[in-house]
């Protein structure tokens, strides 16, 4: 597993945890930063995970608007928390990280959904992120 793949999973974990606990992403990032300082072996995934979470936090309103516009029939509140976190990571990569090709961002998000969420989540994540990429 590449360090970027690990970083995406770590970012999803942070977003998911913050959302469930109704904590600010900035606070969750500080907490995870302290944990990361105690685990130098995981530094490779921390740098990009921090970039993703910071980016999602900085652009949350824009990302959520794009997700809502492309998640036909689904509000953000109705989405499973885990799927919402995965889609936010993918949407941030598509809209704000030119180093990651859209296809890679979508594929990685779909893979995370397949591993971590329901049987239907991969298709849902793919549909929303593909639509965001197409309309970008």
PDB file of C-alpha atoms in Angstrom:
ATOM      1  CA  UNK A   1       0.000   0.000   0.000  1.00  0.00           C
ATOM      2  CA  UNK A   2       1.469   3.380  -0.985  1.00  0.00           C
ATOM      3  CA  UNK A   3       2.017   6.130   1.544  1.00  0.00           C
ATOM      4  CA  UNK A   4      -0.587   8.285  -0.198  1.00  0.00           C
ATOM      5  CA  UNK A   5      -3.146   5.481   0.065  1.00  0.00           C
ATOM      6  CA  UNK A   6      -2.355   5.181   3.768  1.00  0.00           C
ATOM      7  CA  UNK A   7      -2.604   8.960   4.112  1.00  0.00           C
ATOM      8  CA  UNK A   8      -6.053   9.003   2.495  1.00  0.00           C
ATOM      9  CA  UNK A   9      -7.257   6.346   4.914  1.00  0.00           C
ATOM     10  CA  UNK A  10      -5.786   8.278   7.811  1.00  0.00           C
ATOM     11  CA  UNK A  11      -7.499  11.469   6.600  1.00  0.00           C
ATOM     12  CA  UNK A  12     -10.817   9.613   6.319  1.00  0.00           C
ATOM     13  CA  UNK A  13     -10.343   8.331   9.871  1.00  0.00           C
ATOM     14  CA  UNK A  14      -9.785  11.884  11.146  1.00  0.00           C
ATOM     15  CA  UNK A  15     -12.750  13.310   9.229  1.00  0.00           C
ATOM     16  CA  UNK A  16     -15.002  10.445  10.291  1.00  0.00           C
ATOM     17  CA  UNK A  17     -14.018  10.729  13.937  1.00  0.00           C
ATOM     18  CA  UNK A  18     -14.444  14.504  14.009  1.00  0.00           C
ATOM     19  CA  UNK A  19     -17.852  14.264  12.343  1.00  0.00           C
ATOM     20  CA  UNK A  20     -19.094  11.541  14.719  1.00  0.00           C
ATOM     21  CA  UNK A  21     -17.843  13.366  17.786  1.00  0.00           C
ATOM     22  CA  UNK A  22     -19.064  16.721  16.425  1.00  0.00           C
ATOM     23  CA  UNK A  23     -15.589  18.202  16.832  1.00  0.00           C
ATOM     24  CA  UNK A  24     -13.981  20.918  14.765  1.00  0.00           C
ATOM     25  CA  UNK A  25     -11.569  19.550  12.182  1.00  0.00           C
ATOM     26  CA  UNK A  26      -8.873  21.892  13.476  1.00  0.00           C
ATOM     27  CA  UNK A  27      -9.168  20.319  16.938  1.00  0.00           C
ATOM     28  CA  UNK A  28      -9.083  16.808  15.508  1.00  0.00           C
ATOM     29  CA  UNK A  29      -5.999  17.744  13.503  1.00  0.00           C
ATOM     30  CA  UNK A  30      -4.195  18.993  16.613  1.00  0.00           C
ATOM     31  CA  UNK A  31      -5.048  15.776  18.455  1.00  0.00           C
ATOM     32  CA  UNK A  32      -3.845  13.625  15.561  1.00  0.00           C
ATOM     33  CA  UNK A  33      -0.704  15.744  15.232  1.00  0.00           C
ATOM     34  CA  UNK A  34       0.175  14.943  18.839  1.00  0.00           C
ATOM     35  CA  UNK A  35      -0.427  11.245  18.196  1.00  0.00           C
ATOM     36  CA  UNK A  36       1.692  11.406  15.029  1.00  0.00           C
ATOM     37  CA  UNK A  37       4.601  12.936  16.952  1.00  0.00           C
ATOM     38  CA  UNK A  38       4.644   9.805  19.115  1.00  0.00           C
ATOM     39  CA  UNK A  39       4.632   7.469  16.102  1.00  0.00           C
ATOM     40  CA  UNK A  40       7.545   8.460  13.849  1.00  0.00           C
ATOM     41  CA  UNK A  41       7.227   5.223  11.850  1.00  0.00           C
ATOM     42  CA  UNK A  42       3.922   6.525  10.461  1.00  0.00           C
ATOM     43  CA  UNK A  43       5.348   9.921   9.419  1.00  0.00           C
ATOM     44  CA  UNK A  44       5.129   9.029   5.725  1.00  0.00           C
ATOM     45  CA  UNK A  45       1.359   8.929   5.807  1.00  0.00           C
ATOM     46  CA  UNK A  46       0.939  11.820   8.234  1.00  0.00           C
ATOM     47  CA  UNK A  47       2.259  14.610   5.999  1.00  0.00           C
ATOM     48  CA  UNK A  48      -0.269  14.042   3.208  1.00  0.00           C
ATOM     49  CA  UNK A  49      -3.088  13.170   5.627  1.00  0.00           C
ATOM     50  CA  UNK A  50      -2.550  16.530   7.345  1.00  0.00           C
ATOM     51  CA  UNK A  51      -2.602  18.285   3.954  1.00  0.00           C
ATOM     52  CA  UNK A  52      -5.895  16.596   3.048  1.00  0.00           C
ATOM     53  CA  UNK A  53      -7.627  17.342   6.352  1.00  0.00           C
ATOM     54  CA  UNK A  54      -6.388  20.938   6.368  1.00  0.00           C
ATOM     55  CA  UNK A  55      -7.584  21.333   2.788  1.00  0.00           C
ATOM     56  CA  UNK A  56     -10.994  19.848   3.543  1.00  0.00           C
ATOM     57  CA  UNK A  57     -11.301  22.143   6.555  1.00  0.00           C
ATOM     58  CA  UNK A  58     -10.317  25.226   4.524  1.00  0.00           C
ATOM     59  CA  UNK A  59     -12.731  24.424   1.678  1.00  0.00           C
ATOM     60  CA  UNK A  60     -15.512  22.587   3.537  1.00  0.00           C
ATOM     61  CA  UNK A  61     -18.382  24.814   2.410  1.00  0.00           C
ATOM     62  CA  UNK A  62     -17.293  24.617  -1.247  1.00  0.00           C
ATOM     63  CA  UNK A  63     -16.742  20.847  -1.080  1.00  0.00           C
ATOM     64  CA  UNK A  64     -20.092  20.242   0.585  1.00  0.00           C
ATOM     65  CA  UNK A  65     -21.841  22.410  -2.010  1.00  0.00           C
ATOM     66  CA  UNK A  66     -20.253  20.397  -4.838  1.00  0.00           C
ATOM     67  CA  UNK A  67     -21.128  17.114  -3.146  1.00  0.00           C
ATOM     68  CA  UNK A  68     -24.721  18.194  -2.531  1.00  0.00           C
ATOM     69  CA  UNK A  69     -25.095  19.349  -6.131  1.00  0.00           C
ATOM     70  CA  UNK A  70     -23.964  15.953  -7.449  1.00  0.00           C
ATOM     71  CA  UNK A  71     -25.453  13.548  -4.899  1.00  0.00           C
ATOM     72  CA  UNK A  72     -28.859  13.385  -6.502  1.00  0.00           C
ATOM     73  CA  UNK A  73     -31.523  12.558  -3.944  1.00  0.00           C
ATOM     74  CA  UNK A  74     -29.097  12.615  -1.010  1.00  0.00           C
ATOM     75  CA  UNK A  75     -28.482  15.406   1.453  1.00  0.00           C
ATOM     76  CA  UNK A  76     -25.203  15.548   3.360  1.00  0.00           C
ATOM     77  CA  UNK A  77     -27.074  14.772   6.566  1.00  0.00           C
ATOM     78  CA  UNK A  78     -28.619  11.665   5.053  1.00  0.00           C
ATOM     79  CA  UNK A  79     -25.309  10.248   3.819  1.00  0.00           C
ATOM     80  CA  UNK A  80     -23.544   7.733   6.008  1.00  0.00           C
ATOM     81  CA  UNK A  81     -20.815   9.552   7.958  1.00  0.00           C
ATOM     82  CA  UNK A  82     -18.101   7.308   6.540  1.00  0.00           C
ATOM     83  CA  UNK A  83     -19.200   7.814   2.938  1.00  0.00           C
ATOM     84  CA  UNK A  84     -19.360  11.580   3.505  1.00  0.00           C
ATOM     85  CA  UNK A  85     -15.763  11.561   4.820  1.00  0.00           C
ATOM     86  CA  UNK A  86     -14.528   9.509   1.853  1.00  0.00           C
ATOM     87  CA  UNK A  87     -16.293  11.746  -0.663  1.00  0.00           C
ATOM     88  CA  UNK A  88     -14.894  14.887   0.981  1.00  0.00           C
ATOM     89  CA  UNK A  89     -11.356  13.524   0.627  1.00  0.00           C
ATOM     90  CA  UNK A  90     -11.941  12.638  -3.031  1.00  0.00           C
ATOM     91  CA  UNK A  91     -13.638  15.952  -3.785  1.00  0.00           C
ATOM     92  CA  UNK A  92     -10.759  17.883  -2.214  1.00  0.00           C
ATOM     93  CA  UNK A  93      -8.239  15.975  -4.335  1.00  0.00           C
ATOM     94  CA  UNK A  94     -10.252  16.591  -7.506  1.00  0.00           C
ATOM     95  CA  UNK A  95     -10.890  20.277  -6.877  1.00  0.00           C
ATOM     96  CA  UNK A  96      -7.769  21.379  -4.994  1.00  0.00           C
ATOM     97  CA  UNK A  97      -4.839  19.035  -5.606  1.00  0.00           C
ATOM     98  CA  UNK A  98      -3.579  19.240  -9.172  1.00  0.00           C
ATOM     99  CA  UNK A  99      -0.856  16.651  -8.406  1.00  0.00           C
ATOM    100  CA  UNK A 100      -3.473  13.890  -8.221  1.00  0.00           C
ATOM    101  CA  UNK A 101      -5.253  12.931 -11.460  1.00  0.00           C
ATOM    102  CA  UNK A 102      -9.035  12.835 -11.114  1.00  0.00           C
ATOM    103  CA  UNK A 103      -9.119   9.138 -12.004  1.00  0.00           C
ATOM    104  CA  UNK A 104      -6.695   8.311  -9.190  1.00  0.00           C
ATOM    105  CA  UNK A 105      -8.676  10.345  -6.654  1.00  0.00           C
ATOM    106  CA  UNK A 106     -11.890   8.594  -7.690  1.00  0.00           C
ATOM    107  CA  UNK A 107     -10.342   5.122  -7.765  1.00  0.00           C
ATOM    108  CA  UNK A 108      -8.745   5.550  -4.333  1.00  0.00           C
ATOM    109  CA  UNK A 109     -12.028   6.811  -2.857  1.00  0.00           C
ATOM    110  CA  UNK A 110     -13.995   3.931  -4.362  1.00  0.00           C
ATOM    111  CA  UNK A 111     -11.435   1.478  -2.986  1.00  0.00           C
ATOM    112  CA  UNK A 112     -11.750   2.993   0.499  1.00  0.00           C
ATOM    113  CA  UNK A 113     -15.538   2.782   0.281  1.00  0.00           C
ATOM    114  CA  UNK A 114     -15.336  -0.859  -0.797  1.00  0.00           C
ATOM    115  CA  UNK A 115     -13.010  -1.707   2.089  1.00  0.00           C
ATOM    116  CA  UNK A 116     -14.620   0.332   4.845  1.00  0.00           C
ATOM    117  CA  UNK A 117     -18.284   0.894   4.054  1.00  0.00           C
ATOM    118  CA  UNK A 118     -21.312  -0.884   2.611  1.00  0.00           C
ATOM    119  CA  UNK A 119     -21.615  -2.889  -0.598  1.00  0.00           C
ATOM    120  CA  UNK A 120     -23.430   0.028  -2.249  1.00  0.00           C
ATOM    121  CA  UNK A 121     -21.000   2.720  -1.129  1.00  0.00           C
ATOM    122  CA  UNK A 122     -18.424   2.207  -3.875  1.00  0.00           C
ATOM    123  CA  UNK A 123     -20.939   2.916  -6.609  1.00  0.00           C
ATOM    124  CA  UNK A 124     -22.336   5.914  -4.777  1.00  0.00           C
ATOM    125  CA  UNK A 125     -18.866   7.387  -4.152  1.00  0.00           C
ATOM    126  CA  UNK A 126     -17.913   6.762  -7.786  1.00  0.00           C
ATOM    127  CA  UNK A 127     -21.045   8.467  -9.088  1.00  0.00           C
ATOM    128  CA  UNK A 128     -20.700  11.586  -6.950  1.00  0.00           C
ATOM    129  CA  UNK A 129     -16.965  12.065  -7.528  1.00  0.00           C
ATOM    130  CA  UNK A 130     -17.202  11.325 -11.255  1.00  0.00           C
ATOM    131  CA  UNK A 131     -19.884  13.994 -11.590  1.00  0.00           C
ATOM    132  CA  UNK A 132     -17.769  16.504  -9.643  1.00  0.00           C
ATOM    133  CA  UNK A 133     -14.761  15.762 -11.862  1.00  0.00           C
ATOM    134  CA  UNK A 134     -16.841  16.035 -15.044  1.00  0.00           C
ATOM    135  CA  UNK A 135     -18.290  19.420 -14.062  1.00  0.00           C
ATOM    136  CA  UNK A 136     -15.060  20.864 -12.742  1.00  0.00           C
TER     137      UNK A 136
END
